[in-house]
PDB file of C-alpha atoms and ligand atoms in Angstrom:
ATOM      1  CA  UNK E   1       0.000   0.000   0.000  1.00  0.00           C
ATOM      2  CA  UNK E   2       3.325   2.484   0.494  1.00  0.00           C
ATOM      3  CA  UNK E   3       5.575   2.772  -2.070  1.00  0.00           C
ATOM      4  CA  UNK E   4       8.918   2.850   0.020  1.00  0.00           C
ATOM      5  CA  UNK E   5      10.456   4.601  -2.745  1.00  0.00           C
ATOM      6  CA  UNK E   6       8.180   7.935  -2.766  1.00  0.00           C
ATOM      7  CA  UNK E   7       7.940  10.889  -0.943  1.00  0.00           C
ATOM      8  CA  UNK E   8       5.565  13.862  -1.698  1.00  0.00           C
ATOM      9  CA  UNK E   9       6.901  17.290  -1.196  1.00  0.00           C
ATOM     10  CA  UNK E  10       4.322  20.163  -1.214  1.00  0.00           C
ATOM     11  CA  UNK E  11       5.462  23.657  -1.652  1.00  0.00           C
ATOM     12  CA  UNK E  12       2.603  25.418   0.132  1.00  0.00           C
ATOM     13  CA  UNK E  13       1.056  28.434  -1.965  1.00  0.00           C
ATOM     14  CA  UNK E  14       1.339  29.333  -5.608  1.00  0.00           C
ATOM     15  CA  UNK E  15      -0.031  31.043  -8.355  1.00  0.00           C
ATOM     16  CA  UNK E  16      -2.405  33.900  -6.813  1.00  0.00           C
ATOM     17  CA  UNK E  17      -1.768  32.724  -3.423  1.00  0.00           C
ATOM     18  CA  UNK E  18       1.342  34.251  -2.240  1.00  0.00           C
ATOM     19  CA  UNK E  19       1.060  33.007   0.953  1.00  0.00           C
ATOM     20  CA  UNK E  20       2.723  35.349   4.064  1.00  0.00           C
ATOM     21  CA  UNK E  21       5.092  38.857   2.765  1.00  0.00           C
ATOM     22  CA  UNK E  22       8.125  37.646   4.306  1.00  0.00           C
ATOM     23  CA  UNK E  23       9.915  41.178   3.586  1.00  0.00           C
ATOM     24  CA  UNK E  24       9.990  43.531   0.986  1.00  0.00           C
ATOM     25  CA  UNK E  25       9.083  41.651  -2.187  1.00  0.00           C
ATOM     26  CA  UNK E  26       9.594  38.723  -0.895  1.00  0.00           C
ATOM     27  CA  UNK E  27       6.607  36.399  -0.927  1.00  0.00           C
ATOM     28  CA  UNK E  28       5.790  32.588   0.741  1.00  0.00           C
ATOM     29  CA  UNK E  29       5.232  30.862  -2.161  1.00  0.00           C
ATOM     30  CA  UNK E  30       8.974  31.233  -3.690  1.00  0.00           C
ATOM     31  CA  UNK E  31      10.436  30.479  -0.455  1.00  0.00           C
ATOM     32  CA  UNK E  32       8.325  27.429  -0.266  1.00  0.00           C
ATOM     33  CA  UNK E  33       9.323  26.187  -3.844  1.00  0.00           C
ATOM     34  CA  UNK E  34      12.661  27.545  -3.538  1.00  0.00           C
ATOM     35  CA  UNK E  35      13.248  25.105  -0.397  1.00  0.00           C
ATOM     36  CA  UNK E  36      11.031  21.943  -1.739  1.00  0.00           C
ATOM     37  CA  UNK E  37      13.395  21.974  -4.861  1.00  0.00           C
ATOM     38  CA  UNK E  38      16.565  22.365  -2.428  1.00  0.00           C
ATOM     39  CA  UNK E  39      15.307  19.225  -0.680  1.00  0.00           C
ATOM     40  CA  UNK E  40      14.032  17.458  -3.456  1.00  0.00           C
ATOM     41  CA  UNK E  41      17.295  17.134  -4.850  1.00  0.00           C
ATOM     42  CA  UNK E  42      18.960  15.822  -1.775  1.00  0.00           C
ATOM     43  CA  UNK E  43      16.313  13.171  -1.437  1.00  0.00           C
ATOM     44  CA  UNK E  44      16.734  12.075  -5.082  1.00  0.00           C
ATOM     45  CA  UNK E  45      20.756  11.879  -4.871  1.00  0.00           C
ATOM     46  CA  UNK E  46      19.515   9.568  -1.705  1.00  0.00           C
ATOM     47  CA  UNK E  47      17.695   7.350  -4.342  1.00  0.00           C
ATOM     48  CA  UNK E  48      14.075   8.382  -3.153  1.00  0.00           C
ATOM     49  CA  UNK E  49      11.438   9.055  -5.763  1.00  0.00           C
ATOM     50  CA  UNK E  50      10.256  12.967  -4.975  1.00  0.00           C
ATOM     51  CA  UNK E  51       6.588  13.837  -5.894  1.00  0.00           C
ATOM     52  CA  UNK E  52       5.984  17.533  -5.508  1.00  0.00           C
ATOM     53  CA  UNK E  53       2.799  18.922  -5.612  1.00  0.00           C
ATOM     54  CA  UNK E  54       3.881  22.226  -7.683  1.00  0.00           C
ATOM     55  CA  UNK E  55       6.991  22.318 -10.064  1.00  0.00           C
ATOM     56  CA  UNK E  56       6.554  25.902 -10.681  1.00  0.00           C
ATOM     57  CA  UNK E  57       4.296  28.569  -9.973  1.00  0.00           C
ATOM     58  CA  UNK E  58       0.577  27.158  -9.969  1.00  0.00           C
ATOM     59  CA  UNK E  59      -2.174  28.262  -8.402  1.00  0.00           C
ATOM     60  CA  UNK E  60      -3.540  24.859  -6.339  1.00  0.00           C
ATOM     61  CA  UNK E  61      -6.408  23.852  -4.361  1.00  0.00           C
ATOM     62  CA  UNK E  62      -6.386  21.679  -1.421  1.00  0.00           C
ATOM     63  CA  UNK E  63      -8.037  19.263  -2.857  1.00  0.00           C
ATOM     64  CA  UNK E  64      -5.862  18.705  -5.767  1.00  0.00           C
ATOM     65  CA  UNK E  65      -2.665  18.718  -3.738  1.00  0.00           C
ATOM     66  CA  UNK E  66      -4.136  15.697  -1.693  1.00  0.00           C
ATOM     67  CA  UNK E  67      -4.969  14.124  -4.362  1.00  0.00           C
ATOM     68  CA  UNK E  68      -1.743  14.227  -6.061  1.00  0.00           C
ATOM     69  CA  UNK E  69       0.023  12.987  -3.003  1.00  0.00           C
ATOM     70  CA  UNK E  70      -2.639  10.209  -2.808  1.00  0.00           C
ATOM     71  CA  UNK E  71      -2.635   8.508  -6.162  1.00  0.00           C
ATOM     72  CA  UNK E  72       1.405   8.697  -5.393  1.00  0.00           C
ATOM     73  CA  UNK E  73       1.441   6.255  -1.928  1.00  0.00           C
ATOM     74  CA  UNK E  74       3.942   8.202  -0.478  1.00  0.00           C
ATOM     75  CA  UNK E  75       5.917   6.834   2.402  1.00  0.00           C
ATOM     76  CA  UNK E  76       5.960  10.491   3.644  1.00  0.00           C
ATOM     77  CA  UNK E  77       3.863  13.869   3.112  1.00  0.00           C
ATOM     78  CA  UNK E  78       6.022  17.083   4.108  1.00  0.00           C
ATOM     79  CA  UNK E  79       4.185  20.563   3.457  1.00  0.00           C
ATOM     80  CA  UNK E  80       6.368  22.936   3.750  1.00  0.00           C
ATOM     81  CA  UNK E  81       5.751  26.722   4.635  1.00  0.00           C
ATOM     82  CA  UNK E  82       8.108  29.274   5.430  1.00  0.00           C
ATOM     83  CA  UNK E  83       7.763  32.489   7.942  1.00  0.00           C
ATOM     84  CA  UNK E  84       9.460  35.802   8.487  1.00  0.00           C
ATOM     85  CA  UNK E  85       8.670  35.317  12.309  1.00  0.00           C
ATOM     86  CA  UNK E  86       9.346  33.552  15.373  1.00  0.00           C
ATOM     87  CA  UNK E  87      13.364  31.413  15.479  1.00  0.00           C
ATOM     88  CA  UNK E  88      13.683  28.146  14.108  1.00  0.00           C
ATOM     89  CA  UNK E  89      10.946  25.501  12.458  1.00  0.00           C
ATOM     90  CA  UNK E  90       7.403  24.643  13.588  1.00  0.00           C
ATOM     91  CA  UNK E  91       6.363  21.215  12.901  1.00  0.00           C
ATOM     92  CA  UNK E  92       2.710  20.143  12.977  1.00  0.00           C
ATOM     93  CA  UNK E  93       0.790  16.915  12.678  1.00  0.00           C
ATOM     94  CA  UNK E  94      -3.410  16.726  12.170  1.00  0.00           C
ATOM     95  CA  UNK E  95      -5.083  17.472  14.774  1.00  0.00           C
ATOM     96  CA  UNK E  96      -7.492  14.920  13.798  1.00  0.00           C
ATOM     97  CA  UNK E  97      -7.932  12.242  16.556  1.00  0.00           C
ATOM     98  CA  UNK E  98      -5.879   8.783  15.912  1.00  0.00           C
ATOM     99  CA  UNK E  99      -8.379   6.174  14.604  1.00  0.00           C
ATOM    100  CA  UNK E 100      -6.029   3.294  13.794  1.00  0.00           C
ATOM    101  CA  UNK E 101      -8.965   0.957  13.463  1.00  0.00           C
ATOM    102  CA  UNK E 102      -9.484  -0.555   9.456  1.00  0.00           C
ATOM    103  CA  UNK E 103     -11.791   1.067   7.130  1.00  0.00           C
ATOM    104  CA  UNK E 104     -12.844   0.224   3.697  1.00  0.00           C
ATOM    105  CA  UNK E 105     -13.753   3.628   2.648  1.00  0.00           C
ATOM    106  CA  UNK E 106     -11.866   6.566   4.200  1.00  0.00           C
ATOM    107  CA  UNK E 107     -13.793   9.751   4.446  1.00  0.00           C
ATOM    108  CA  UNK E 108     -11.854  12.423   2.260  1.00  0.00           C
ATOM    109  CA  UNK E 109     -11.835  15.199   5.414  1.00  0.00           C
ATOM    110  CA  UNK E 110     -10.328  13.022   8.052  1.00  0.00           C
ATOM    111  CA  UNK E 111      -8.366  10.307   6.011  1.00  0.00           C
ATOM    112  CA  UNK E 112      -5.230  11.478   7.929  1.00  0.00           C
ATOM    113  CA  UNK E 113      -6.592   9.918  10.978  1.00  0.00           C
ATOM    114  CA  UNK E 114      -5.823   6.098  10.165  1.00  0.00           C
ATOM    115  CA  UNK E 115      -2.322   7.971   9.902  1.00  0.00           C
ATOM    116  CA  UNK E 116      -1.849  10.416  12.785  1.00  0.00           C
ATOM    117  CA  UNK E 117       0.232   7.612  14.600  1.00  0.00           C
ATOM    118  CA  UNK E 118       2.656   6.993  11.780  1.00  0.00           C
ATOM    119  CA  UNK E 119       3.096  10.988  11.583  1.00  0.00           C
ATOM    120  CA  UNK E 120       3.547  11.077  15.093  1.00  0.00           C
ATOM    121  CA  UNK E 121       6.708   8.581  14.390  1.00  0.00           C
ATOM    122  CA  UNK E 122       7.617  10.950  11.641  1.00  0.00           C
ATOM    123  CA  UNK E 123       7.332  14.216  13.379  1.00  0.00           C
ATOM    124  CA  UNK E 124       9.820  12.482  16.469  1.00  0.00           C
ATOM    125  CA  UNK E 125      12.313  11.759  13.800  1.00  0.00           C
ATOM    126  CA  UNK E 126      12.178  15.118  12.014  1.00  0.00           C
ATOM    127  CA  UNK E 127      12.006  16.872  15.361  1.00  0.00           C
ATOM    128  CA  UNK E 128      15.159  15.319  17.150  1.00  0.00           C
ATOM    129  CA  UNK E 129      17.277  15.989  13.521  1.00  0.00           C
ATOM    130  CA  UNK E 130      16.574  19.434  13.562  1.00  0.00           C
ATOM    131  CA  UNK E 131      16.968  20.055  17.298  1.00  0.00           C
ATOM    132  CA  UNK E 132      20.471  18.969  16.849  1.00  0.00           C
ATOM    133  CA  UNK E 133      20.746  21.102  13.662  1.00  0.00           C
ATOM    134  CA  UNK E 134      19.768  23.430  16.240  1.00  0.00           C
ATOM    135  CA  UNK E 135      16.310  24.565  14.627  1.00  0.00           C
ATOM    136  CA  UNK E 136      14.711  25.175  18.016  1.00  0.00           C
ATOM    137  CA  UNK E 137      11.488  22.666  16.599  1.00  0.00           C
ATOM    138  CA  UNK E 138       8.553  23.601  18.335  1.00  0.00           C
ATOM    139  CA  UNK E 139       5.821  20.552  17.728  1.00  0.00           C
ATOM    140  CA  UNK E 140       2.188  21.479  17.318  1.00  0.00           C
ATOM    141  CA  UNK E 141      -1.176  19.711  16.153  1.00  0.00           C
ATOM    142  CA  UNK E 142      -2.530  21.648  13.284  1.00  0.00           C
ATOM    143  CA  UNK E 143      -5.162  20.278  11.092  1.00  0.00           C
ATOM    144  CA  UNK E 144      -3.764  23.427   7.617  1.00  0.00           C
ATOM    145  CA  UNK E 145      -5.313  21.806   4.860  1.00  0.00           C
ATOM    146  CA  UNK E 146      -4.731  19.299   3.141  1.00  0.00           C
ATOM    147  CA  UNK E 147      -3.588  17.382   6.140  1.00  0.00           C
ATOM    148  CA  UNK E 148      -6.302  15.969   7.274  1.00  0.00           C
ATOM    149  CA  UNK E 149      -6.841  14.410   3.692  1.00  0.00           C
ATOM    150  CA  UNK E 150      -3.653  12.687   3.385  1.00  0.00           C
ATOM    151  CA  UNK E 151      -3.261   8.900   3.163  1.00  0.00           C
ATOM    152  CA  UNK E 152       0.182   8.667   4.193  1.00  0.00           C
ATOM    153  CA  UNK E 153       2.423   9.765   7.373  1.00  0.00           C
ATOM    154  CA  UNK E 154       2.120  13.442   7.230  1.00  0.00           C
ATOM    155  CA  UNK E 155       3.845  16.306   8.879  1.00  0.00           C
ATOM    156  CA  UNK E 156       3.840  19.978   8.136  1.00  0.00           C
ATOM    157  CA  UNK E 157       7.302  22.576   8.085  1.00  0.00           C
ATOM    158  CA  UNK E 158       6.940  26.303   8.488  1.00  0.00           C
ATOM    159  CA  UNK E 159      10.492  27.502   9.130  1.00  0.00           C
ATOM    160  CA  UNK E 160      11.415  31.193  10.209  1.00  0.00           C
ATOM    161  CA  UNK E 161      14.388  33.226  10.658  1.00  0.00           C
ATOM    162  CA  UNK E 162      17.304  31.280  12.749  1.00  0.00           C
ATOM    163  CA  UNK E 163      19.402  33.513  14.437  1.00  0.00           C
ATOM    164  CA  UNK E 164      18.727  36.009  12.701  1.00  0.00           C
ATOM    165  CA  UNK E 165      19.657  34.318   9.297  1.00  0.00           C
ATOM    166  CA  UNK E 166      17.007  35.107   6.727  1.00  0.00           C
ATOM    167  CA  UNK E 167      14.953  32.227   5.168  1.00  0.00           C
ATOM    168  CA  UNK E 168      15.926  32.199   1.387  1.00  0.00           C
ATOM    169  CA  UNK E 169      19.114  32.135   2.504  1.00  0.00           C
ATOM    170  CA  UNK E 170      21.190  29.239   0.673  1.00  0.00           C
ATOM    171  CA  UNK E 171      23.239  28.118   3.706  1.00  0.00           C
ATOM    172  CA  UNK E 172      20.167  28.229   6.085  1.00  0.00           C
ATOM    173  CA  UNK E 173      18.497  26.413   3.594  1.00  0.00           C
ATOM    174  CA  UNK E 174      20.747  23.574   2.773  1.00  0.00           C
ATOM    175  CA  UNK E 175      21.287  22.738   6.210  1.00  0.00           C
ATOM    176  CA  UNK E 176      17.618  22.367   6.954  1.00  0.00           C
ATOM    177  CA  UNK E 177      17.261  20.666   3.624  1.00  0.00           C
ATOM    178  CA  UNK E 178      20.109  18.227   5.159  1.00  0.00           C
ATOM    179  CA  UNK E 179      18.499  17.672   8.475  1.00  0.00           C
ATOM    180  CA  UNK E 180      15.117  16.596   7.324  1.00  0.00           C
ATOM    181  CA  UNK E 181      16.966  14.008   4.810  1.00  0.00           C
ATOM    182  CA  UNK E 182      18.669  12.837   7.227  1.00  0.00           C
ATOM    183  CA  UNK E 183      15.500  12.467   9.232  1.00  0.00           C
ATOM    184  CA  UNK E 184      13.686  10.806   6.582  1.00  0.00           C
ATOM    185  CA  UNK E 185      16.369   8.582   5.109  1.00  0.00           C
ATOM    186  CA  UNK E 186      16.802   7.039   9.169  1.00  0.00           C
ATOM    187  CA  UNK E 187      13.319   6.929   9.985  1.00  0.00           C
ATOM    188  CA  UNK E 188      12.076   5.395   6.527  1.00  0.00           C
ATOM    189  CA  UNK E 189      14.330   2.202   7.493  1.00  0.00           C
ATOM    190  CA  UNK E 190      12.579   2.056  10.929  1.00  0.00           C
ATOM    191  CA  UNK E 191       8.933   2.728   9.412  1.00  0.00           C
ATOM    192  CA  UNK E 192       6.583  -0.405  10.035  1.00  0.00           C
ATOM    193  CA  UNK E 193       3.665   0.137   7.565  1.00  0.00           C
ATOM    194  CA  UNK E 194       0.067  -0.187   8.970  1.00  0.00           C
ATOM    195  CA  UNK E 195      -1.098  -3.742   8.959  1.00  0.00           C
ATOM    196  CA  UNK E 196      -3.567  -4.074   5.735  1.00  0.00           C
ATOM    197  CA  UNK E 197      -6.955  -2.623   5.781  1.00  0.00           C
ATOM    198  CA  UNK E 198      -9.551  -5.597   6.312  1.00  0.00           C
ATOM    199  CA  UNK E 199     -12.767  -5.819   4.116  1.00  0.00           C
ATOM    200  CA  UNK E 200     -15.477  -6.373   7.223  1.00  0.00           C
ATOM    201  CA  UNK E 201     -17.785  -7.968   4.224  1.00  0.00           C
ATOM    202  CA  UNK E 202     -14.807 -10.051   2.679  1.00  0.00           C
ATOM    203  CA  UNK E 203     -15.096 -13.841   3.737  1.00  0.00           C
ATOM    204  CA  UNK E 204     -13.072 -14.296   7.000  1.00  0.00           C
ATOM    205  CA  UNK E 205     -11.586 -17.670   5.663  1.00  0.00           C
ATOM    206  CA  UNK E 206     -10.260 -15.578   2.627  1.00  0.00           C
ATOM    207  CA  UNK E 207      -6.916 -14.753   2.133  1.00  0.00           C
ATOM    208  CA  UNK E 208      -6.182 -11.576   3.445  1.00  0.00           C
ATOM    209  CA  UNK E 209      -5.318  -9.729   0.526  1.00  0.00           C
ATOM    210  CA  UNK E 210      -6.988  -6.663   1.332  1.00  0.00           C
ATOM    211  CA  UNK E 211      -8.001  -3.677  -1.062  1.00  0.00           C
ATOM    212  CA  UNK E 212      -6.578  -0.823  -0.572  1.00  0.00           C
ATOM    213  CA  UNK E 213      -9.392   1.680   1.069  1.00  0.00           C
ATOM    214  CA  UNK E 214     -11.004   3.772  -0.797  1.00  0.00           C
ATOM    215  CA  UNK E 215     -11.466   7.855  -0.576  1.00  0.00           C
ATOM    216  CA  UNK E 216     -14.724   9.406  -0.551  1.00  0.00           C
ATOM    217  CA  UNK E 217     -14.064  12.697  -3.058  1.00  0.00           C
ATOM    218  CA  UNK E 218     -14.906  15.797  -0.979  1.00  0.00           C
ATOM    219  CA  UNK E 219     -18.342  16.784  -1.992  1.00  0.00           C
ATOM    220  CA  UNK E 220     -18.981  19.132  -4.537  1.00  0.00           C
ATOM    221  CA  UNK E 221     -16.840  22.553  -3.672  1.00  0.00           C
ATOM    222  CA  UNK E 222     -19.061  24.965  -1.314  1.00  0.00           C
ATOM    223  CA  UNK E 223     -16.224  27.762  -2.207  1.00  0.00           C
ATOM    224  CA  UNK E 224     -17.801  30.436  -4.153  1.00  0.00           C
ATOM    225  CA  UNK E 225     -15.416  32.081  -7.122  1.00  0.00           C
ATOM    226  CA  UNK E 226     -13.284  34.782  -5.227  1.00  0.00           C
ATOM    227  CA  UNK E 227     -15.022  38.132  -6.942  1.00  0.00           C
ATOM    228  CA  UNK E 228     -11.802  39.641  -8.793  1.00  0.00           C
ATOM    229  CA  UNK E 229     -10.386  42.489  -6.268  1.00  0.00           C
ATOM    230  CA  UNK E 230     -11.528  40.172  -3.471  1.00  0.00           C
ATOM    231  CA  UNK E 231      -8.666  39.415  -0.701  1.00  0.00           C
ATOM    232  CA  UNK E 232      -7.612  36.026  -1.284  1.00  0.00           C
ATOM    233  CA  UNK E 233      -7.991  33.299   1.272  1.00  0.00           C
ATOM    234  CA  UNK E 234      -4.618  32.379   3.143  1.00  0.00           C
ATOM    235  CA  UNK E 235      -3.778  29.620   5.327  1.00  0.00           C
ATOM    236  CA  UNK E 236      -3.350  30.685   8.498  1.00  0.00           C
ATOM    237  CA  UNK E 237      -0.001  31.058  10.568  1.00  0.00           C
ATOM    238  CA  UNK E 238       0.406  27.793  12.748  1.00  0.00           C
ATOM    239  CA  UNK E 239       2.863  28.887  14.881  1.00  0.00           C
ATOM    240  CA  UNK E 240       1.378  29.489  18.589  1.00  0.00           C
ATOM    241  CA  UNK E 241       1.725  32.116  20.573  1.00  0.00           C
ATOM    242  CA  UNK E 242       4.549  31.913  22.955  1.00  0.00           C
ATOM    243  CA  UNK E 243       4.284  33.204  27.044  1.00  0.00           C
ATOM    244  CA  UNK E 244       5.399  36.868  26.915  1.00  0.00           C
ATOM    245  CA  UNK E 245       3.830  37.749  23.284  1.00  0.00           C
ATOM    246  CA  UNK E 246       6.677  37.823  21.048  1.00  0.00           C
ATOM    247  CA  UNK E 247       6.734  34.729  18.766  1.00  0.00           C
TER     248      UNK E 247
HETATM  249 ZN1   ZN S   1       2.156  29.191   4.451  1.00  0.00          ZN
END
């Protein structure tokens, strides 16, 4: 049901949504791509198989990022955001409720919660490498779409400024890209994939060859068509809200 080989990068934002101003001209959504290309290329040289939701800059729903990363079986999601505030890298899992239990049919909205324990063993692995990268990784449950419809261990990245050092900067970059490799390369040969998903109707003396479950498509979009001039929906800032105000 994984492919061992995959991982699915998503560089949040795109197209019209520019995500957060870092500074000046500089906008989310290039950060976001700049880094996802940065780390897709150390993950290749590592032999992994990199699905990215965006090669360049496309406008993308939800919806269709989730589904890109589903129809891929990804061993690993990582969405990937970027901040001008705060010190060091949030990382989030759903927020969803763990429902390890089987299911035939997953419900597209809360898919991710057959997998919030496997991104819990994700989010230790990525958090402990970038603690000793010295990231500062604050760890957070945040259900940012499209988390919660993921089918695979998922965890979300929004870096900011570490010590100071700028987030498009190349050094700060590649040595975040090379602690979450390192993460994923070590953790991947530790991952123990979910037993299969039992059929409840299939014939208990059968062999177990399970399907693979199948997602319920989110029903038909309730989003009406942004009005042109209209302020564009962003996804909102994950990081909390630290004791004394300053993030
Ligand atoms: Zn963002």
């Amino acid at each position: 049901m994984y492919n061992r080989n995959v991982v699915f990068l998503d560089p949040a934002h795109g197209g019209t949504d520019n995500g957060a101003r870092l500074s000046g001209k500089l906008q989310e959504k290039d950060v976001t791509l700049a880094f996802e290309q940065r780390l897709r290329s150390l993950l290749q040289a590592k032999g992994l198989t990199v699905v990215s939701a965006r090669d360049g800059d496309a406008s993308m729903t939800s919806d269709q990022r989730a589904d890109i990363a589903n129809h891929s079986r990804p061993i690993a999601c990582l969405l990937i955001h970027a901040t001008s505030s705060g010190s060091g890298a949030y990382l989030a899992t759903s927020s969803l409720q763990a429902d390890p239990e089987p299911h035939s049919v997953l419900q597209w909205e809360t898919a991710q919660a057959t997998y919030v324990s496997q991104s819990l063993s994700l989010l230790e692995g990525l958090t402990s490498a970038l603690a000793s990268a010295s990231f500062k990784p604050v760890t957070l449950q945040s259900s940012v779409p499209p988390i919660d419809s993921l089918t695979c261990p998922a965890v979300l990245i929004e870096f900011g400024p570490k010590s100071g050092t700028p987030v498009n900067d190349e050094g700060y970059q590649q040595q975040l890209a090379d602690a979450i490799t390192g993460a994923l390369v070590a953790w991947r040969t530790t991952f123990d994939p979910p037993k299969p998903v039992v059929d409840p109707s299939a014939d208990p003396s059968a062999p177990k060859a399970a399907p693979r479950p199948k997602i319920k498509p989110p029903v038909a979009a309730p989003a009406p068509p942004t009005p042109p001039g209209a302020p564009l929906r962003s996804v909102p800032s994950i990081a909390p809200i630290k004791p004394g105000g300053a993030r």
